[in-house]
């Protein structure tokens, strides 16, 4: 009862971004101790560096034996802890460990345990394993900080701090709490020797009740927006006897929570039978039957440094182009009596030999080796963006840029920054957020889009730089549709609120609440409870967007007859508005004359 140890955000070392001169703080946590009594010495008071005498060493050993005897005795009643609150903030001292992203602090006799999360774990790297945490042990006596276990997800301790139970992926284990003596995999617990008998109907009943309680306890409105939740639960519980499969239970829970008429109420998973999946290798190309084989009509360009946007037929050294014929796959000739993709079943990610020719005949064909991708959605998406950008540039003489923002989570953030910073030379930009699937609350998008010109930096030997530099100062138009929702609802609402520019398209999805809790269910299933909603100060305070969406300034539907003929009515209207606004945009003025001293 002498000290209280805690983690606190007190280290501020700003880091500047490479794309934008904005600063953020990453490794801000430290471990600190506070003396509870005003007359208690710091646990890290300076120690003498003089060599201890033989008598002093003997006394220390005697004290250690006394402590051991105390531990063997019966536990004494816990005395009340005295805390002197006056001046307590001045008695805080740092524990000498490196700042970081720290959590899981636990104290045992003369030992502190804590988890250090690497900064890389907060980065979004597609298709890459997330770096795991390291469990540290700080020895208060030796004042040493050492790694106890690396690459874990979580841990707990026994009462004395002598044993650690850890989780690392699917592995659970128990090891000694001694640095340097254990690694992940040691002391592994064998759960396969622990069979569990389950009565499915009883488990389904418990899962149903738990799903009902999760909504009751975590839904954003304690009054459940006027619904009699107890009555609704009883109505759907009466159907439990007719549930004969775990999928039936998900359906029943889904019907129950749908009575709330609220977005972000999802249900899924559970103890379901595994279903086999057969992949199909994709080449990032279009085919059509021709001359008894398949002619390649288009090869989609990709970004081959990323697996999600890799276009296999564009990789270096392959002699293949649009107009060539696919003659054979792994020695099997292709013919139009079968679907072309049937030749690529279970070949994604595997080395495949293709026979291609400039004519629809095996004679003169040559072989190439490729590794088909698991999906070609990425390259087709990039092609759609490039086509739209080209249309906008051609229609505006290169003055207006175009970008598509697919979501408000990490992929969308990456797409936004890559496209926006690559078009800073444009006078204006069209922001297409159709099909935006949401993610986070996207004020970080509108913050960049609304930046105003503050000044112009004039270097002696290079061109002028507008400030802030990462900004487009001219007209901006947004395109929306009915399949943009959640964060994709918030983005246009913020865009409109900030008066950044007009919005074109159709009303958005209308799902602007957020998932506060996604609690696991007993059998691994899940149900989500929207834990917060949005309101604005308009009209004295009003709930916004949920169940309605964001209305565009210019309603433009995608007429099917125009779309199939190659038109994009919404994009074309956005271009029209941007061109009109360009007439009033003066751009960056020329540099004024240099000042001169008046004699």
XYZ file of C-alpha atoms in Angstrom:
599
model
C 0.000 0.000 0.000
C 2.910 2.393 -0.515
C 2.699 3.129 -4.211
C 0.200 3.349 -7.024
C 1.561 2.464 -10.470
C -0.203 3.671 -13.600
C 0.210 4.238 -17.331
C -0.162 7.822 -18.477
C 0.209 9.758 -21.724
C 2.941 12.237 -20.828
C 5.642 11.959 -23.503
C 5.096 14.183 -26.516
C 7.528 13.690 -29.383
C 5.899 15.021 -32.570
C 6.465 13.280 -35.891
C 5.866 15.022 -39.216
C 4.127 13.221 -42.061
C 5.929 12.754 -45.373
C 2.965 13.705 -47.563
C 1.606 16.536 -45.474
C 3.212 18.830 -42.937
C 0.956 17.723 -40.140
C 2.243 16.462 -36.818
C 1.104 13.567 -34.698
C 2.193 11.758 -31.552
C 2.713 8.024 -31.505
C 4.693 6.622 -28.562
C 3.325 8.797 -25.778
C 2.757 6.352 -22.905
C 4.969 5.910 -19.881
C 4.713 4.090 -16.555
C 4.631 6.200 -13.422
C 4.503 5.694 -9.671
C 2.954 7.923 -7.043
C 3.651 7.676 -3.326
C 0.355 7.397 -1.476
C 1.664 8.908 1.755
C 3.325 12.305 1.798
C 6.295 11.075 3.869
C 6.959 7.955 1.770
C 10.243 7.927 -0.154
C 10.267 7.504 -3.924
C 10.699 3.900 -5.094
C 13.478 5.244 -7.299
C 15.351 7.324 -4.777
C 19.073 7.617 -5.584
C 21.193 4.704 -4.405
C 24.762 4.894 -3.204
C 27.304 3.606 -5.698
C 29.725 2.604 -2.913
C 30.558 -1.072 -2.475
C 28.587 -2.600 0.397
C 30.492 -4.015 3.369
C 30.340 -7.662 4.343
C 28.164 -6.798 7.348
C 25.691 -4.907 5.165
C 25.411 -7.868 2.800
C 24.770 -10.196 5.799
C 22.033 -7.890 7.047
C 20.375 -7.934 3.613
C 20.348 -11.735 3.609
C 18.801 -11.757 7.085
C 16.090 -9.376 5.902
C 15.373 -11.620 2.915
C 14.967 -14.650 5.214
C 12.620 -12.676 7.451
C 10.500 -11.793 4.429
C 10.394 -15.444 3.371
C 9.222 -16.479 6.860
C 6.541 -13.792 6.745
C 5.262 -15.237 3.492
C 4.996 -18.710 5.064
C 2.834 -17.385 7.891
C -0.893 -16.939 7.696
C -2.004 -13.862 5.852
C -2.620 -10.973 8.200
C -5.750 -8.849 7.869
C -5.347 -6.156 5.240
C -4.774 -2.774 6.830
C -6.565 0.274 5.449
C -4.511 2.153 2.876
C -3.694 5.729 3.770
C -3.711 8.204 0.879
C -2.588 11.796 1.365
C -4.362 13.599 -1.458
C -2.799 16.991 -0.808
C 0.128 17.465 -3.172
C -0.274 13.985 -4.644
C 0.422 15.184 -8.198
C 3.858 16.435 -7.105
C 4.782 12.963 -5.851
C 4.567 11.317 -9.293
C 7.841 9.801 -10.496
C 8.584 7.995 -13.790
C 9.407 4.310 -13.883
C 12.574 4.086 -16.033
C 11.139 2.317 -19.090
C 11.036 3.539 -22.674
C 7.954 5.487 -23.819
C 5.700 3.511 -26.113
C 2.178 2.261 -26.686
C 1.734 0.601 -23.318
C -1.087 -1.373 -21.698
C -1.810 -4.277 -19.368
C 0.098 -2.943 -16.357
C 0.196 -5.307 -13.370
C 2.176 -5.122 -10.126
C 3.474 -8.013 -8.069
C 6.121 -8.079 -5.344
C 9.011 -5.898 -6.576
C 7.923 -6.514 -10.177
C 5.942 -4.640 -12.799
C 4.497 -6.378 -15.850
C 3.289 -4.482 -18.898
C 2.615 -4.897 -22.611
C 4.415 -2.830 -25.253
C 2.683 -2.607 -28.637
C 4.951 -1.771 -31.599
C 4.076 1.378 -33.519
C 3.813 -0.719 -36.707
C 0.745 -2.430 -35.236
C -1.203 0.801 -35.770
C -0.330 0.942 -39.439
C -2.600 -0.559 -42.077
C -0.530 -2.789 -44.352
C -2.757 -4.874 -46.674
C -2.197 -8.640 -46.598
C 0.565 -8.340 -43.995
C 0.604 -9.929 -40.531
C 0.115 -7.444 -37.735
C 3.097 -7.070 -35.390
C 2.273 -8.476 -31.979
C 2.886 -7.191 -28.486
C 5.805 -7.858 -26.186
C 5.311 -8.616 -22.487
C 7.885 -6.810 -20.349
C 8.978 -7.363 -16.763
C 10.484 -4.472 -14.828
C 12.473 -5.586 -11.778
C 12.063 -2.906 -9.096
C 15.026 -4.179 -7.088
C 17.502 -4.287 -9.964
C 15.761 -1.457 -11.829
C 15.994 -3.472 -15.037
C 13.459 -3.746 -17.840
C 13.487 -6.992 -19.832
C 11.253 -8.715 -22.375
C 9.511 -11.715 -20.883
C 7.558 -12.911 -23.949
C 7.386 -11.650 -27.523
C 4.577 -11.840 -30.085
C 1.626 -12.250 -27.737
C -1.956 -11.002 -27.830
C -2.647 -10.987 -24.095
C -1.580 -12.336 -20.713
C -2.496 -12.785 -17.055
C -0.581 -13.621 -13.877
C -0.929 -15.798 -10.837
C -1.191 -14.146 -7.431
C 2.555 -14.139 -6.742
C 3.635 -13.145 -10.235
C 5.616 -16.337 -10.693
C 3.564 -17.806 -13.544
C 2.221 -16.228 -16.732
C -0.626 -17.486 -18.876
C -0.432 -16.032 -22.380
C -2.372 -16.005 -25.635
C -0.600 -15.813 -28.990
C -2.974 -16.356 -31.892
C -4.597 -19.755 -31.322
C -1.947 -20.753 -28.755
C -2.455 -20.546 -24.993
C 0.352 -21.432 -22.612
C 1.635 -21.153 -19.041
C 5.304 -20.344 -18.396
C 7.586 -19.139 -15.610
C 7.690 -15.352 -15.215
C 11.439 -15.248 -15.766
C 12.938 -13.247 -18.665
C 14.994 -15.252 -21.128
C 13.521 -18.607 -20.155
C 10.341 -18.796 -22.223
C 9.033 -18.248 -25.717
C 5.672 -18.537 -27.423
C 4.827 -22.212 -27.763
C 6.331 -23.203 -24.410
C 3.871 -24.540 -21.850
C 1.198 -24.899 -24.525
C -2.207 -25.952 -23.243
C -3.755 -28.907 -25.059
C -7.408 -28.010 -25.503
C -7.973 -30.947 -27.832
C -8.020 -33.109 -24.704
C -10.923 -31.070 -23.308
C -14.058 -32.217 -25.167
C -17.207 -30.202 -24.537
C -20.695 -31.625 -24.869
C -23.183 -29.091 -26.204
C -26.950 -29.206 -26.348
C -27.526 -27.065 -29.473
C -31.043 -26.006 -28.523
C -29.995 -24.868 -25.048
C -27.004 -23.049 -26.516
C -29.172 -21.374 -29.156
C -31.566 -20.217 -26.430
C -28.672 -18.703 -24.466
C -27.263 -17.039 -27.606
C -30.680 -15.574 -28.423
C -31.066 -14.129 -24.920
C -27.525 -12.742 -24.968
C -28.148 -11.030 -28.320
C -31.324 -9.485 -26.889
C -29.417 -8.250 -23.814
C -26.590 -6.769 -25.888
C -29.068 -4.589 -27.754
C -30.848 -3.668 -24.519
C -27.633 -2.650 -22.747
C -25.636 -1.001 -25.544
C -28.119 0.478 -28.037
C -27.542 4.220 -28.363
C -30.995 5.210 -27.076
C -31.795 3.803 -23.598
C -35.488 4.026 -24.511
C -34.867 1.897 -27.646
C -36.424 4.693 -29.784
C -39.803 3.955 -28.261
C -39.880 0.207 -28.922
C -41.072 -2.185 -26.213
C -37.911 -4.285 -26.285
C -39.092 -6.756 -23.659
C -42.264 -7.439 -25.619
C -40.352 -7.797 -28.900
C -37.925 -10.238 -27.285
C -40.786 -12.416 -26.057
C -42.455 -12.370 -29.487
C -39.382 -13.695 -31.284
C -38.351 -16.048 -28.469
C -41.592 -17.920 -29.116
C -40.134 -18.981 -32.482
C -37.044 -20.660 -30.962
C -38.597 -24.181 -31.040
C -38.661 -23.941 -34.854
C -34.929 -23.198 -35.124
C -33.204 -26.309 -36.529
C -29.877 -24.862 -37.734
C -27.480 -22.167 -36.546
C -28.303 -20.143 -39.674
C -31.963 -20.182 -38.587
C -30.910 -18.613 -35.294
C -29.032 -15.825 -37.072
C -32.126 -15.209 -39.190
C -34.344 -15.059 -36.103
C -32.004 -12.670 -34.256
C -31.758 -10.557 -37.404
C -35.539 -10.287 -37.617
C -35.705 -9.259 -33.966
C -33.089 -6.505 -34.127
C -34.484 -5.274 -37.454
C -37.552 -4.126 -35.504
C -35.367 -1.253 -34.269
C -35.269 0.096 -37.845
C -31.682 1.164 -37.271
C -28.596 0.668 -39.409
C -25.470 -1.112 -38.173
C -27.462 -3.876 -36.441
C -25.659 -6.938 -37.750
C -25.667 -10.601 -36.786
C -23.513 -13.428 -38.091
C -21.093 -16.255 -37.487
C -21.601 -18.930 -34.901
C -20.899 -22.637 -34.682
C -21.564 -23.469 -38.331
C -20.274 -26.291 -40.539
C -17.293 -25.367 -42.682
C -17.971 -24.983 -46.377
C -15.266 -25.852 -48.911
C -14.041 -23.008 -51.086
C -12.458 -23.419 -54.503
C -10.578 -20.370 -55.733
C -10.406 -19.239 -59.349
C -7.201 -17.782 -60.752
C -7.695 -14.430 -62.463
C -5.521 -12.864 -65.176
C -6.889 -9.315 -65.072
C -8.204 -9.556 -68.625
C -11.402 -9.739 -70.679
C -12.006 -12.622 -73.097
C -14.426 -13.424 -75.876
C -14.880 -16.634 -77.914
C -13.250 -16.367 -81.327
C -12.080 -18.982 -83.832
C -12.579 -21.917 -81.493
C -10.502 -20.379 -78.689
C -10.612 -17.270 -76.487
C -9.343 -13.920 -77.692
C -8.010 -11.453 -75.129
C -9.976 -8.252 -75.731
C -8.470 -6.178 -72.934
C -5.637 -6.439 -70.419
C -6.174 -4.254 -67.372
C -3.163 -2.271 -66.179
C -2.407 -2.745 -62.506
C -0.126 -1.685 -59.716
C 1.987 -4.809 -59.624
C 3.845 -3.855 -56.453
C 0.644 -4.677 -54.529
C -0.938 -8.134 -54.577
C -4.476 -6.698 -54.413
C -3.930 -4.711 -57.637
C -1.592 -7.078 -59.480
C -2.356 -7.666 -63.166
C -0.597 -10.952 -64.033
C -0.380 -10.450 -67.814
C 1.367 -7.055 -67.456
C 4.346 -8.341 -65.515
C 7.785 -7.777 -67.089
C 8.953 -10.071 -69.868
C 5.586 -11.500 -70.931
C 4.942 -11.288 -74.663
C 1.175 -10.976 -74.560
C -1.179 -8.188 -75.586
C -4.829 -7.483 -76.284
C -5.831 -9.304 -79.478
C -3.789 -12.414 -78.687
C -5.472 -15.788 -78.182
C -5.457 -18.038 -75.138
C -4.764 -21.466 -76.634
C -4.083 -23.671 -73.601
C -3.814 -23.632 -69.793
C -1.329 -26.069 -68.232
C -1.374 -28.122 -71.434
C -5.171 -28.265 -71.697
C -6.571 -26.607 -74.816
C -9.276 -24.013 -74.231
C -12.544 -24.105 -76.168
C -15.689 -21.921 -75.971
C -17.916 -24.868 -75.050
C -16.652 -24.233 -71.507
C -16.451 -21.047 -69.464
C -12.948 -19.618 -69.765
C -12.665 -19.357 -65.971
C -13.300 -23.089 -65.544
C -9.738 -23.659 -66.781
C -8.400 -21.666 -63.807
C -10.155 -23.419 -60.926
C -7.899 -23.717 -57.866
C -5.006 -21.986 -59.677
C -4.900 -18.646 -57.826
C -1.385 -17.961 -56.593
C 0.060 -20.992 -58.401
C 2.521 -20.926 -61.284
C 0.591 -21.660 -64.470
C 1.805 -22.265 -68.017
C -0.260 -20.525 -70.692
C 0.005 -21.094 -74.402
C -0.827 -17.927 -76.365
C -0.769 -16.968 -80.018
C -1.503 -13.976 -82.195
C -3.791 -16.285 -84.253
C -6.555 -18.700 -83.284
C -4.448 -21.800 -83.837
C -1.987 -23.882 -81.796
C 0.572 -23.641 -84.610
C 3.168 -21.027 -83.778
C 1.902 -20.516 -80.215
C 4.382 -19.748 -77.447
C 4.352 -20.452 -73.734
C 4.469 -18.014 -70.839
C 4.457 -18.642 -67.091
C 2.194 -16.544 -64.888
C 0.825 -16.630 -61.368
C -2.927 -15.846 -61.525
C -4.322 -13.503 -58.886
C -6.995 -14.436 -56.385
C -9.148 -11.518 -57.554
C -9.119 -8.932 -60.306
C -11.502 -6.538 -58.554
C -8.554 -4.284 -57.733
C -7.362 -3.817 -61.323
C -10.889 -3.314 -62.648
C -11.484 -0.694 -59.946
C -8.267 1.140 -60.875
C -9.309 1.073 -64.526
C -12.692 2.599 -63.657
C -10.981 5.417 -61.754
C -8.492 6.027 -64.569
C -11.309 6.146 -67.131
C -13.241 8.694 -65.069
C -10.147 10.807 -64.464
C -9.380 10.817 -68.179
C -12.953 11.911 -68.999
C -12.726 14.790 -66.507
C -9.327 15.968 -67.709
C -10.386 15.874 -71.353
C -13.623 17.739 -70.634
C -11.918 20.476 -68.591
C -8.668 20.888 -70.465
C -6.735 19.379 -67.560
C -7.873 22.022 -65.064
C -10.068 19.739 -62.922
C -8.900 16.567 -61.203
C -10.899 13.506 -60.216
C -10.649 11.135 -57.276
C -12.735 8.273 -55.932
C -12.939 7.599 -52.193
C -14.102 3.991 -51.606
C -14.568 4.192 -47.834
C -13.622 6.127 -44.720
C -11.390 3.411 -43.273
C -7.738 2.657 -44.028
C -8.101 1.703 -47.722
C -10.083 4.890 -48.342
C -7.604 7.036 -46.415
C -4.785 5.625 -48.543
C -6.767 6.160 -51.764
C -7.650 9.732 -50.772
C -4.077 10.751 -49.982
C -2.556 9.053 -53.037
C -5.013 10.666 -55.429
C -5.276 14.072 -53.761
C -1.537 14.711 -53.398
C -0.938 13.572 -56.987
C -3.266 16.299 -58.315
C -2.178 19.377 -56.373
C -1.431 21.095 -59.685
C -5.152 21.095 -60.566
C -7.340 24.169 -60.157
C -10.226 22.113 -58.782
C -11.305 18.542 -58.161
C -14.334 16.254 -58.386
C -14.648 14.029 -55.307
C -16.532 10.848 -56.174
C -17.741 9.003 -53.072
C -20.309 6.758 -54.722
C -20.386 3.279 -53.144
C -18.434 4.596 -50.133
C -18.792 1.841 -47.532
C -17.845 3.945 -44.511
C -15.560 3.096 -41.617
C -14.481 6.068 -39.494
C -15.896 9.556 -38.939
C -14.242 11.326 -41.912
C -13.538 14.872 -40.769
C -9.947 14.156 -41.861
C -11.168 14.298 -45.483
C -13.056 17.567 -45.235
C -10.202 19.147 -43.268
C -8.004 18.831 -46.356
C -10.684 19.717 -48.879
C -11.639 22.979 -47.148
C -8.117 24.383 -46.755
C -7.835 28.022 -47.799
C -4.847 29.837 -49.257
C -3.076 31.631 -46.399
C 0.110 32.852 -48.069
C 2.579 32.074 -50.834
C 6.154 31.076 -50.095
C 8.622 32.652 -52.545
C 12.011 30.855 -52.634
C 14.849 32.628 -54.431
C 15.642 29.931 -56.995
C 12.459 27.885 -57.401
C 8.785 28.403 -58.134
C 6.382 29.859 -55.611
C 4.653 27.476 -53.191
C 1.107 28.182 -52.016
C 0.607 27.605 -48.299
C -0.667 25.273 -47.015
C 1.011 23.235 -49.763
C -1.239 20.153 -49.649
C -4.417 21.784 -50.896
C -6.471 22.404 -54.025
C -7.862 25.924 -53.829
C -10.353 26.005 -56.696
C -13.858 24.565 -57.189
C -14.841 21.212 -55.748
C -17.853 19.049 -56.557
C -18.919 15.832 -54.823
C -20.782 12.879 -56.374
C -22.916 10.613 -54.152
C -25.344 7.744 -54.608
C -27.679 5.514 -52.639
C -24.924 2.969 -51.977
C -22.747 5.384 -49.996
C -23.428 4.965 -46.296
C -22.243 5.214 -42.708
C -18.982 7.168 -43.011
C -20.127 7.534 -46.613
C -23.143 9.428 -45.234
C -21.029 11.550 -42.898
C -18.562 12.593 -45.616
C -21.118 14.417 -47.824
C -22.885 15.807 -44.751
C -19.597 17.365 -43.571
C -18.845 18.474 -47.149
C -22.193 20.283 -47.276
C -21.841 21.658 -43.743
C -18.445 23.175 -44.559
C -19.856 24.674 -47.795
C -17.000 23.134 -49.784
C -19.051 22.757 -52.958
C -22.216 21.357 -54.563
C -23.230 17.693 -54.308
C -24.502 15.726 -57.320
C -26.223 12.333 -57.566
C -28.845 10.523 -55.522
C -29.624 10.530 -51.805
C -27.171 8.508 -49.708
C -27.938 5.309 -47.788
C -29.018 6.932 -44.506
C -27.082 4.898 -41.958
C -25.294 7.336 -39.679
C -24.988 5.611 -36.335
C -21.898 3.844 -35.057
C -21.176 0.429 -33.605
C -20.300 0.934 -29.963
C -19.968 -2.729 -29.036
C -19.606 -5.931 -31.025
C -19.822 -8.513 -28.277
C -18.894 -12.134 -29.011
C -21.607 -14.692 -28.469
C -21.112 -18.017 -26.733
C -20.423 -20.042 -29.876
C -18.272 -17.483 -31.685
C -21.114 -15.639 -33.368
C -21.648 -11.912 -33.052
C -24.303 -9.250 -32.900
C -23.690 -5.516 -33.122
C -25.373 -2.759 -31.171
C -25.184 0.769 -32.600
C -23.842 2.620 -29.586
C -23.982 6.220 -30.770
C -25.893 8.456 -33.162
C -25.273 11.938 -34.573
C -27.068 15.218 -34.034
C -26.383 18.789 -35.043
C -27.093 22.137 -33.440
C -29.310 23.141 -36.365
C -32.904 24.116 -35.557
C -32.189 24.018 -31.856
C -30.736 20.508 -32.065
C -31.809 17.635 -34.329
C -30.795 14.069 -35.101
C -29.210 13.845 -38.531
C -28.918 11.541 -41.539
C -29.934 8.200 -39.949
C -32.952 6.740 -41.786
C -32.854 9.518 -44.369
C -29.422 10.085 -45.889
C -27.860 13.197 -47.391
C -29.768 14.893 -50.193
C -27.698 16.100 -53.155
C -27.994 19.673 -54.375
C -28.542 18.299 -57.883
C -30.534 15.065 -58.133
C -29.155 13.073 -61.059
C -30.143 9.389 -61.424
C -28.037 6.950 -63.417
C -30.424 6.280 -66.298
C -29.745 2.711 -67.464
C -30.071 3.589 -71.157
C -27.387 6.268 -70.801
C -25.087 4.114 -68.666
C -25.106 1.152 -71.072
C -24.269 3.510 -73.924
C -21.108 4.645 -72.120
C -22.373 7.720 -70.289
C -22.092 8.583 -66.614
C -24.809 11.217 -66.063
C -23.701 11.991 -62.504
C -20.065 12.501 -63.464
C -21.061 14.573 -66.475
C -23.180 16.875 -64.285
C -20.286 17.252 -61.847
C -17.998 18.241 -64.727
C -20.552 20.787 -65.914
C -20.719 22.398 -62.456
C -16.943 22.411 -62.026
C -16.423 24.081 -65.415
C -18.984 26.743 -64.562
C -17.300 27.443 -61.209
C -13.898 27.687 -62.916
C -15.055 30.857 -64.652
C -14.972 32.686 -61.310
C -11.724 31.153 -60.049
C -8.755 33.495 -60.401
C -6.075 30.980 -59.436
C -2.749 31.818 -57.781
C -1.713 35.376 -58.731
C 1.786 36.114 -60.063
C 4.546 37.088 -57.635
C 4.602 40.830 -56.866
C 7.641 42.985 -57.516
C 10.458 42.649 -55.002
C 10.527 45.392 -52.355
C 13.214 48.026 -52.713
C 14.716 50.476 -50.257
C 13.508 54.008 -50.795
C 16.363 56.513 -50.678
